Amino acid sequence: MKAVRFHAQGDLRVEDLDEPTVGPGEVKLKVEWCGLCGTDLHEYTAGPIFVPTRDAPHAVTGESAPVVLGHEFSGRVVECGEEVARVSRGDNVAVEPLVRDNTCNACQRGLYNVCDNVGFHGLSGGGGGLSEYTVVPEFMVHRLPDGMSTEIGALIEPIAVGWHAVQQANFRAGQTALVVGAGPIGLVTVLALEAAGARWVAVSEMADARKKKAEQFGADLVLDPQEDDVAAKVHELTGGGVDAAFECTGKKSTLETAVHSARRHGVVCNVAIWEQPTELRMNDLVFTEVALTSSLAYAHDFPAVLAAVQDGRIDASQLITARIDLEDVVRGGFEELVDNKDQHVKILVRP
Ligand SMILES: [Zn+2]
C-alpha cells in the first residue's frame, strides 16, 4: 500500500509499505480523507519535533522515524479484531488519534490528552492517516452519524481542538469572546464559540487572507493589531472586556492582548504551542482576578462535535480549501502550505 513517511526534516517520501494486520481490540481502516495540520508542516520544515527519534522511541508505540504521518482522518472499517464491539465492517468513522498508555495517573482520571506518554497516531509511530490503510485501537474510532460524509469526518479532529478550548474556558451561551490569531486553530475556535451560543466574537489577526476567513467564519468584528489597539477597542465595545480570550498564536504580544482584553474575573485560555519561554506581568492577572487556563488537543469531545456538525450548528465544509491525491502530498500539500499558508485552512488528502 502507498503511505507517506517522515524520514527527516524536508524528507517526506511516498512509499510502498506492507498493509498492517489487525490484532485483538483493533480496527483496520481504509483511510478515506486525511487533513494536513500545522503540526505536520512544522515537522516537515523544522522537525523532528513530535516525531520520535532513534535514541528516544515513543514509549507506547516503541517506534521512531521513519513514521507514517497524518492524524486528522476518517476511514471505513474493513476488518475488526477479536473483542471489538462498538463498530463493524463497513462503518465510516472519525479517528480520535491520541496515543496514550491508559495506565498513568492522568489516564486513570480520564485526562488522556495529558497522559504522561501522550502521542498521536500519525506522528508518534504505529501508522497514520496519510496511508491507504491503518490499524488503530477501538477506543480511537467514533462512528459517523448516518449521512455524514467521510470528507466531513476528517474535519472532526481539528474542530475538536477548538471545541475543547471552549470547554476549558467554561464558556457559556450569551457570553463574549476574543480569539487572537485566525490560523486554522483560531478559526475552529470561532466555529466552536458560535456553536456554544456566543453573543459576540471578535478576532485579532494581521494577515489579510486570514482576516477575510475570520469574517466568513462569522466573527462579529475583525481587528488588526497593526492598526487597532485591540484590547482598548474590545473594552470599549463590550463595556469592560470579554468573558473569554483565546490565545492561538504563541507570542508575548498576543498573550498580552488576550490578558488585557479579558474582563475582571474573565478567562484567558492558551491554545497555542509555544516555541520559546515568555514573560507575563503576573499582576495583570492578580489585579483583575483573570484566570489563565490552557487547552491541549481534546478529551471526550468527539461525540459533542459530531452532534454539532450533524445538526448544523457547525458548518465544517467551509474549512476545506483544497483536495489532493496522496502522490501529490509534497508539492500540492506541504510545499503549497510553505508558499501559501495564509490562503489555506485545510488541505484534504485522498489516499
Ligand atoms: Zn497515561
Short mmCIF file of C-alpha atoms and ligand atoms in Angstrom, two decimals:
data_model
loop_
_atom_site.label_atom_id
_atom_site.label_comp_id
_atom_site.label_asym_id
_atom_site.label_seq_id
_atom_site.Cartn_x
_atom_site.Cartn_y
_atom_site.Cartn_z
CA MET A 1 0.00 0.00 0.00
CA LYS A 2 1.02 3.62 -0.51
CA ALA A 3 1.90 5.71 2.57
CA VAL A 4 3.70 8.97 3.37
CA ARG A 5 6.57 8.65 5.80
CA PHE A 6 8.60 11.31 7.58
CA HIS A 7 12.29 10.40 7.41
CA ALA A 8 13.91 13.70 8.39
CA GLN A 9 13.43 17.44 8.09
CA GLY A 10 12.40 18.21 4.49
CA ASP A 11 12.41 14.50 3.66
CA LEU A 12 8.92 13.05 3.21
CA ARG A 13 8.55 10.02 0.97
CA VAL A 14 5.57 8.34 -0.65
CA GLU A 15 6.48 4.69 -0.20
CA ASP A 16 5.15 1.18 -0.69
CA LEU A 17 4.60 -0.46 2.70
CA ASP A 18 3.04 -3.76 3.78
CA GLU A 19 -0.59 -3.46 4.85
CA PRO A 20 -0.88 -3.50 8.67
CA THR A 21 -2.55 -6.51 10.30
CA VAL A 22 -5.29 -6.29 12.89
CA GLY A 23 -4.90 -7.65 16.45
CA PRO A 24 -7.36 -8.13 19.34
CA GLY A 25 -9.19 -4.90 20.21
CA GLU A 26 -8.02 -3.24 17.00
CA VAL A 27 -9.75 -1.95 13.88
CA LYS A 28 -8.34 -1.84 10.35
CA LEU A 29 -9.40 1.19 8.32
CA LYS A 30 -9.31 2.08 4.65
CA VAL A 31 -8.41 5.76 5.05
CA GLU A 32 -10.89 7.95 3.14
CA TRP A 33 -9.61 11.51 3.75
CA CYS A 34 -6.75 12.94 5.80
CA GLY A 35 -6.19 16.64 6.55
CA LEU A 36 -2.80 18.32 6.81
CA CYS A 37 -2.11 20.12 10.07
CA GLY A 38 0.23 22.91 11.16
CA THR A 39 1.96 20.28 13.27
CA ASP A 40 2.69 18.17 10.17
CA LEU A 41 4.05 21.24 8.39
CA HIS A 42 6.22 22.05 11.39
CA GLU A 43 7.72 18.54 11.28
CA TYR A 44 8.47 19.00 7.58
CA THR A 45 10.13 22.41 7.95
CA ALA A 46 11.74 22.12 11.41
CA GLY A 47 11.32 18.52 12.62
CA PRO A 48 11.63 16.07 14.13
CA ILE A 49 9.66 17.76 16.95
CA PHE A 50 6.88 15.34 17.94
CA VAL A 51 8.21 12.53 15.74
CA PRO A 52 10.29 10.21 17.97
CA THR A 53 13.96 9.78 17.10
CA ARG A 54 16.04 6.60 17.20
CA ASP A 55 17.60 7.43 20.59
CA ALA A 56 14.15 8.10 22.11
CA PRO A 57 11.45 5.84 20.60
CA HIS A 58 7.86 6.56 21.65
CA ALA A 59 7.03 4.85 24.96
CA VAL A 60 3.72 3.40 23.72
CA THR A 61 4.39 2.61 20.05
CA GLY A 62 8.07 1.73 20.51
CA GLU A 63 8.72 3.32 17.11
CA SER A 64 10.91 6.13 15.82
CA ALA A 65 11.42 7.85 12.44
CA PRO A 66 10.65 6.96 9.72
CA VAL A 67 6.96 7.10 10.73
CA VAL A 68 3.73 7.45 8.75
CA LEU A 69 2.24 10.96 9.05
CA GLY A 70 -1.40 12.12 9.14
CA HIS A 71 -3.57 12.38 12.27
CA GLU A 72 -6.71 14.21 11.02
CA PHE A 73 -8.57 11.47 9.23
CA SER A 74 -11.66 9.44 8.54
CA GLY A 75 -11.92 5.89 7.28
CA ARG A 76 -14.09 2.91 6.51
CA VAL A 77 -13.83 -0.16 8.74
CA VAL A 78 -12.57 -3.09 6.65
CA GLU A 79 -11.71 -5.53 9.44
CA CYS A 80 -12.26 -5.84 13.20
CA GLY A 81 -10.06 -7.78 15.60
CA GLU A 82 -11.43 -10.02 18.35
CA GLU A 83 -13.25 -8.23 21.19
CA VAL A 84 -14.16 -5.22 19.03
CA ALA A 85 -17.78 -4.38 19.89
CA ARG A 86 -18.57 -0.75 19.03
CA VAL A 87 -18.03 -0.80 15.26
CA SER A 88 -18.30 -3.32 12.48
CA ARG A 89 -17.10 -3.82 8.93
CA GLY A 90 -18.45 -1.14 6.56
CA ASP A 91 -18.90 1.58 9.20
CA ASN A 92 -17.47 5.02 8.45
CA VAL A 93 -15.55 6.51 11.36
CA ALA A 94 -13.69 9.61 12.51
CA VAL A 95 -10.44 8.87 14.31
CA GLU A 96 -9.50 10.48 17.64
CA PRO A 97 -5.78 9.88 17.22
CA LEU A 98 -4.45 10.39 20.76
CA VAL A 99 -1.97 7.67 21.67
CA ARG A 100 -1.88 7.09 25.42
CA ASP A 101 -0.62 4.49 27.87
CA ASN A 102 -4.01 4.00 29.62
CA THR A 103 -2.16 3.38 32.90
CA CYS A 104 -0.72 6.68 34.22
CA ASN A 105 -2.47 8.82 36.84
CA ALA A 106 -3.87 11.21 34.20
CA CYS A 107 -5.30 8.32 32.14
CA GLN A 108 -6.87 6.79 35.25
CA ARG A 109 -8.60 10.14 35.87
CA GLY A 110 -9.86 10.21 32.25
CA LEU A 111 -7.48 13.03 31.30
CA TYR A 112 -5.95 11.03 28.46
CA ASN A 113 -4.96 14.13 26.43
CA VAL A 114 -2.40 14.97 29.13
CA CYS A 115 -1.18 11.37 29.54
CA ASP A 116 2.46 11.03 30.69
CA ASN A 117 3.14 9.28 27.37
CA VAL A 118 0.74 11.12 25.07
CA GLY A 119 1.31 10.93 21.33
CA PHE A 120 -0.56 10.96 18.03
CA HIS A 121 -1.36 8.16 15.62
CA GLY A 122 0.25 9.77 12.59
CA LEU A 123 3.20 11.41 14.37
CA SER A 124 4.37 9.02 17.08
CA GLY A 125 4.61 5.78 15.10
CA GLY A 126 2.19 2.88 14.74
CA GLY A 127 0.78 4.12 11.42
CA GLY A 128 -1.14 7.19 10.33
CA GLY A 129 -3.78 8.68 8.07
CA LEU A 130 -1.55 9.53 5.10
CA SER A 131 -1.75 5.89 4.14
CA GLU A 132 -4.17 3.67 2.24
CA TYR A 133 -4.78 1.53 5.32
CA THR A 134 -4.06 1.87 9.01
CA VAL A 135 -4.85 -0.09 12.19
CA VAL A 136 -5.97 1.71 15.36
CA PRO A 137 -7.21 0.59 18.80
CA GLU A 138 -11.01 0.53 19.04
CA PHE A 139 -11.04 3.40 21.56
CA MET A 140 -9.80 5.77 18.82
CA VAL A 141 -12.78 5.36 16.48
CA HIS A 142 -16.11 7.21 16.51
CA ARG A 143 -18.83 6.07 14.12
CA LEU A 144 -20.06 8.84 11.80
CA PRO A 145 -23.78 9.66 12.06
CA ASP A 146 -25.92 8.49 9.12
CA GLY A 147 -25.48 10.73 6.11
CA MET A 148 -22.24 12.40 7.24
CA SER A 149 -19.59 12.18 4.52
CA THR A 150 -16.09 10.91 5.23
CA GLU A 151 -14.79 14.25 3.93
CA ILE A 152 -16.56 15.98 6.84
CA GLY A 153 -15.48 13.10 9.08
CA ALA A 154 -11.83 14.08 8.55
CA LEU A 155 -12.59 17.56 9.93
CA ILE A 156 -13.92 16.41 13.30
CA GLU A 157 -10.40 16.24 14.76
CA PRO A 158 -9.39 19.87 14.08
CA ILE A 159 -12.82 21.16 15.15
CA ALA A 160 -12.47 19.21 18.41
CA VAL A 161 -9.37 21.30 19.22
CA GLY A 162 -11.47 24.49 19.19
CA TRP A 163 -14.33 22.74 20.97
CA HIS A 164 -12.07 21.61 23.82
CA ALA A 165 -10.65 25.12 24.25
CA VAL A 166 -14.18 26.49 24.65
CA GLN A 167 -14.90 23.85 27.33
CA GLN A 168 -11.62 24.63 29.14
CA ALA A 169 -12.67 28.30 29.32
CA ASN A 170 -16.04 27.30 30.88
CA PHE A 171 -17.64 29.39 28.15
CA ARG A 172 -21.44 29.80 28.37
CA ALA A 173 -24.15 30.81 25.88
CA GLY A 174 -24.64 34.57 25.75
CA GLN A 175 -21.03 35.38 26.63
CA THR A 176 -18.45 37.35 24.63
CA ALA A 177 -15.04 36.26 23.33
CA LEU A 178 -11.85 37.40 21.64
CA VAL A 179 -9.83 34.96 19.52
CA VAL A 180 -6.24 36.07 19.00
CA GLY A 181 -4.92 34.64 15.72
CA ALA A 182 -7.04 33.37 12.79
CA GLY A 183 -4.97 30.44 11.62
CA PRO A 184 -6.71 27.03 11.49
CA ILE A 185 -6.83 26.74 15.32
CA GLY A 186 -8.23 30.25 15.76
CA LEU A 187 -10.86 29.62 13.08
CA VAL A 188 -12.10 26.34 14.59
CA THR A 189 -12.27 28.14 17.95
CA VAL A 190 -14.56 30.74 16.31
CA LEU A 191 -16.77 27.90 14.99
CA ALA A 192 -16.93 26.26 18.43
CA LEU A 193 -17.77 29.59 20.12
CA GLU A 194 -20.67 30.17 17.74
CA ALA A 195 -21.94 26.64 18.34
CA ALA A 196 -21.74 27.37 22.08
CA GLY A 197 -24.08 30.35 21.62
CA ALA A 198 -21.60 33.22 21.88
CA ARG A 199 -23.25 36.66 21.84
CA TRP A 200 -20.22 38.42 20.31
CA VAL A 201 -16.92 37.10 18.92
CA ALA A 202 -14.03 39.34 17.90
CA VAL A 203 -10.86 38.16 16.18
CA SER A 204 -7.42 39.79 16.17
CA GLU A 205 -5.32 38.98 13.09
CA MET A 206 -2.73 40.67 10.86
CA ALA A 207 -2.76 38.64 7.60
CA ASP A 208 -5.32 39.86 5.05
CA ALA A 209 -6.36 36.39 3.82
CA ARG A 210 -6.93 35.22 7.38
CA LYS A 211 -8.85 38.37 8.31
CA LYS A 212 -11.21 37.62 5.42
CA LYS A 213 -11.57 34.00 6.58
CA ALA A 214 -12.44 35.14 10.11
CA GLU A 215 -15.24 37.28 8.68
CA GLN A 216 -16.50 34.39 6.53
CA PHE A 217 -16.48 32.11 9.57
CA GLY A 218 -18.83 34.51 11.33
CA ALA A 219 -16.67 36.74 13.55
CA ASP A 220 -18.64 39.84 14.55
CA LEU A 221 -15.55 42.04 14.39
CA VAL A 222 -12.04 41.55 12.99
CA LEU A 223 -9.33 43.78 14.43
CA ASP A 224 -5.78 44.25 13.15
CA PRO A 225 -3.16 44.88 15.87
CA GLN A 226 -1.13 46.85 13.30
CA GLU A 227 -3.97 49.39 13.09
CA ASP A 228 -6.04 48.97 16.24
CA ASP A 229 -5.36 48.94 19.98
CA VAL A 230 -7.18 45.61 20.22
CA ALA A 231 -7.63 45.49 24.00
CA ALA A 232 -8.86 49.11 24.17
CA LYS A 233 -11.32 48.51 21.34
CA VAL A 234 -12.60 45.30 22.95
CA HIS A 235 -13.11 47.06 26.31
CA GLU A 236 -14.95 49.91 24.61
CA LEU A 237 -17.29 47.67 22.60
CA THR A 238 -18.05 45.17 25.38
CA GLY A 239 -18.21 47.63 28.26
CA GLY A 240 -15.36 46.13 30.28
CA GLY A 241 -13.77 43.27 28.35
CA VAL A 242 -14.68 39.83 27.02
CA ASP A 243 -15.71 36.86 29.15
CA ALA A 244 -13.07 34.69 27.48
CA ALA A 245 -9.98 35.40 25.37
CA PHE A 246 -8.29 32.62 23.39
CA GLU A 247 -4.57 32.88 22.63
CA CYS A 248 -3.97 30.93 19.40
CA THR A 249 -0.65 32.43 18.30
CA GLY A 250 2.06 31.83 20.90
CA LYS A 251 3.72 35.25 21.10
CA LYS A 252 4.35 37.56 24.07
CA SER A 253 2.45 40.45 22.46
CA THR A 254 -0.60 38.34 21.60
CA LEU A 255 -0.75 36.79 25.07
CA GLU A 256 -0.72 40.32 26.49
CA THR A 257 -3.53 41.28 24.13
CA ALA A 258 -5.58 38.33 25.39
CA VAL A 259 -4.91 39.14 29.07
CA HIS A 260 -5.68 42.84 28.62
CA SER A 261 -8.90 42.12 26.68
CA ALA A 262 -10.48 39.90 29.35
CA ARG A 263 -12.98 41.40 31.75
CA ARG A 264 -12.49 41.32 35.53
CA HIS A 265 -12.89 37.66 36.58
CA GLY A 266 -12.73 36.66 32.91
CA VAL A 267 -10.74 33.75 31.49
CA VAL A 268 -7.71 33.61 29.21
CA CYS A 269 -7.32 30.23 27.55
CA ASN A 270 -3.99 29.43 25.92
CA VAL A 271 -4.40 27.12 22.92
CA ALA A 272 -1.04 27.90 21.30
CA ILE A 273 2.01 25.64 21.43
CA TRP A 274 4.93 27.90 22.33
CA GLU A 275 8.38 27.76 20.79
CA GLN A 276 10.02 29.95 23.45
CA PRO A 277 9.52 30.83 27.13
CA THR A 278 7.70 34.12 27.62
CA GLU A 279 7.23 36.87 30.17
CA LEU A 280 3.90 37.96 31.59
CA ARG A 281 3.26 40.66 34.19
CA MET A 282 1.53 38.44 36.73
CA ASN A 283 -0.01 41.47 38.42
CA ASP A 284 -2.08 41.95 35.24
CA LEU A 285 -3.81 38.73 36.34
CA VAL A 286 -3.75 39.46 40.07
CA PHE A 287 -5.34 42.91 39.89
CA THR A 288 -8.15 41.69 37.63
CA GLU A 289 -8.54 38.19 39.09
CA VAL A 290 -8.43 36.93 35.49
CA ALA A 291 -7.87 33.16 35.32
CA LEU A 292 -5.26 31.78 32.93
CA THR A 293 -6.02 28.27 31.71
CA SER A 294 -4.77 26.01 28.89
CA SER A 295 -6.14 23.61 26.32
CA LEU A 296 -4.36 20.70 24.66
CA ALA A 297 -5.98 18.76 21.83
CA TYR A 298 -9.25 17.19 23.11
CA ALA A 299 -10.63 14.62 25.51
CA HIS A 300 -14.21 13.29 25.48
CA ASP A 301 -15.14 15.99 22.91
CA PHE A 302 -15.69 13.96 19.72
CA PRO A 303 -19.33 12.90 20.42
CA ALA A 304 -20.39 16.52 21.03
CA VAL A 305 -18.55 17.76 17.93
CA LEU A 306 -20.12 15.05 15.76
CA ALA A 307 -23.56 16.09 17.07
CA ALA A 308 -22.91 19.81 16.44
CA VAL A 309 -21.74 19.17 12.87
CA GLN A 310 -24.63 16.78 12.21
CA ASP A 311 -27.35 19.19 13.43
CA GLY A 312 -25.86 22.17 11.56
CA ARG A 313 -24.57 24.24 14.48
CA ILE A 314 -21.16 23.94 12.80
CA ASP A 315 -20.65 24.17 9.03
CA ALA A 316 -17.48 22.11 8.69
CA SER A 317 -17.25 22.17 4.89
CA GLN A 318 -16.00 25.78 4.83
CA LEU A 319 -12.71 24.58 6.37
CA ILE A 320 -11.72 22.76 3.16
CA THR A 321 -9.52 24.84 0.85
CA ALA A 322 -8.05 22.09 -1.38
CA ARG A 323 -8.29 18.37 -2.13
CA ILE A 324 -5.28 16.45 -3.42
CA ASP A 325 -4.11 12.89 -4.10
CA LEU A 326 -1.59 11.13 -1.87
CA GLU A 327 1.01 11.10 -4.67
CA ASP A 328 0.88 14.91 -4.75
CA VAL A 329 1.26 15.40 -0.98
CA VAL A 330 4.71 17.02 -1.01
CA ARG A 331 4.19 19.54 -3.83
CA GLY A 332 0.42 20.10 -3.60
CA GLY A 333 0.29 19.77 0.19
CA PHE A 334 3.39 20.61 2.20
CA GLU A 335 5.14 22.91 -0.31
CA GLU A 336 1.81 24.63 -1.03
CA LEU A 337 1.44 25.33 2.71
CA VAL A 338 5.01 26.66 2.90
CA ASP A 339 4.30 29.05 0.00
CA ASN A 340 0.65 29.99 0.64
CA LYS A 341 -0.07 29.18 4.29
CA ASP A 342 -2.41 32.14 4.82
CA GLN A 343 -4.61 31.10 1.87
CA HIS A 344 -5.39 27.68 3.35
CA VAL A 345 -7.33 26.29 6.25
CA LYS A 346 -7.49 22.54 5.48
CA ILE A 347 -5.93 20.67 2.60
CA LEU A 348 -7.53 17.22 2.45
CA VAL A 349 -5.56 14.29 1.06
CA ARG A 350 -7.21 11.25 -0.56
CA PRO A 351 -5.00 8.18 -0.05
ZN ZN B 1 -1.48 7.91 30.52
#
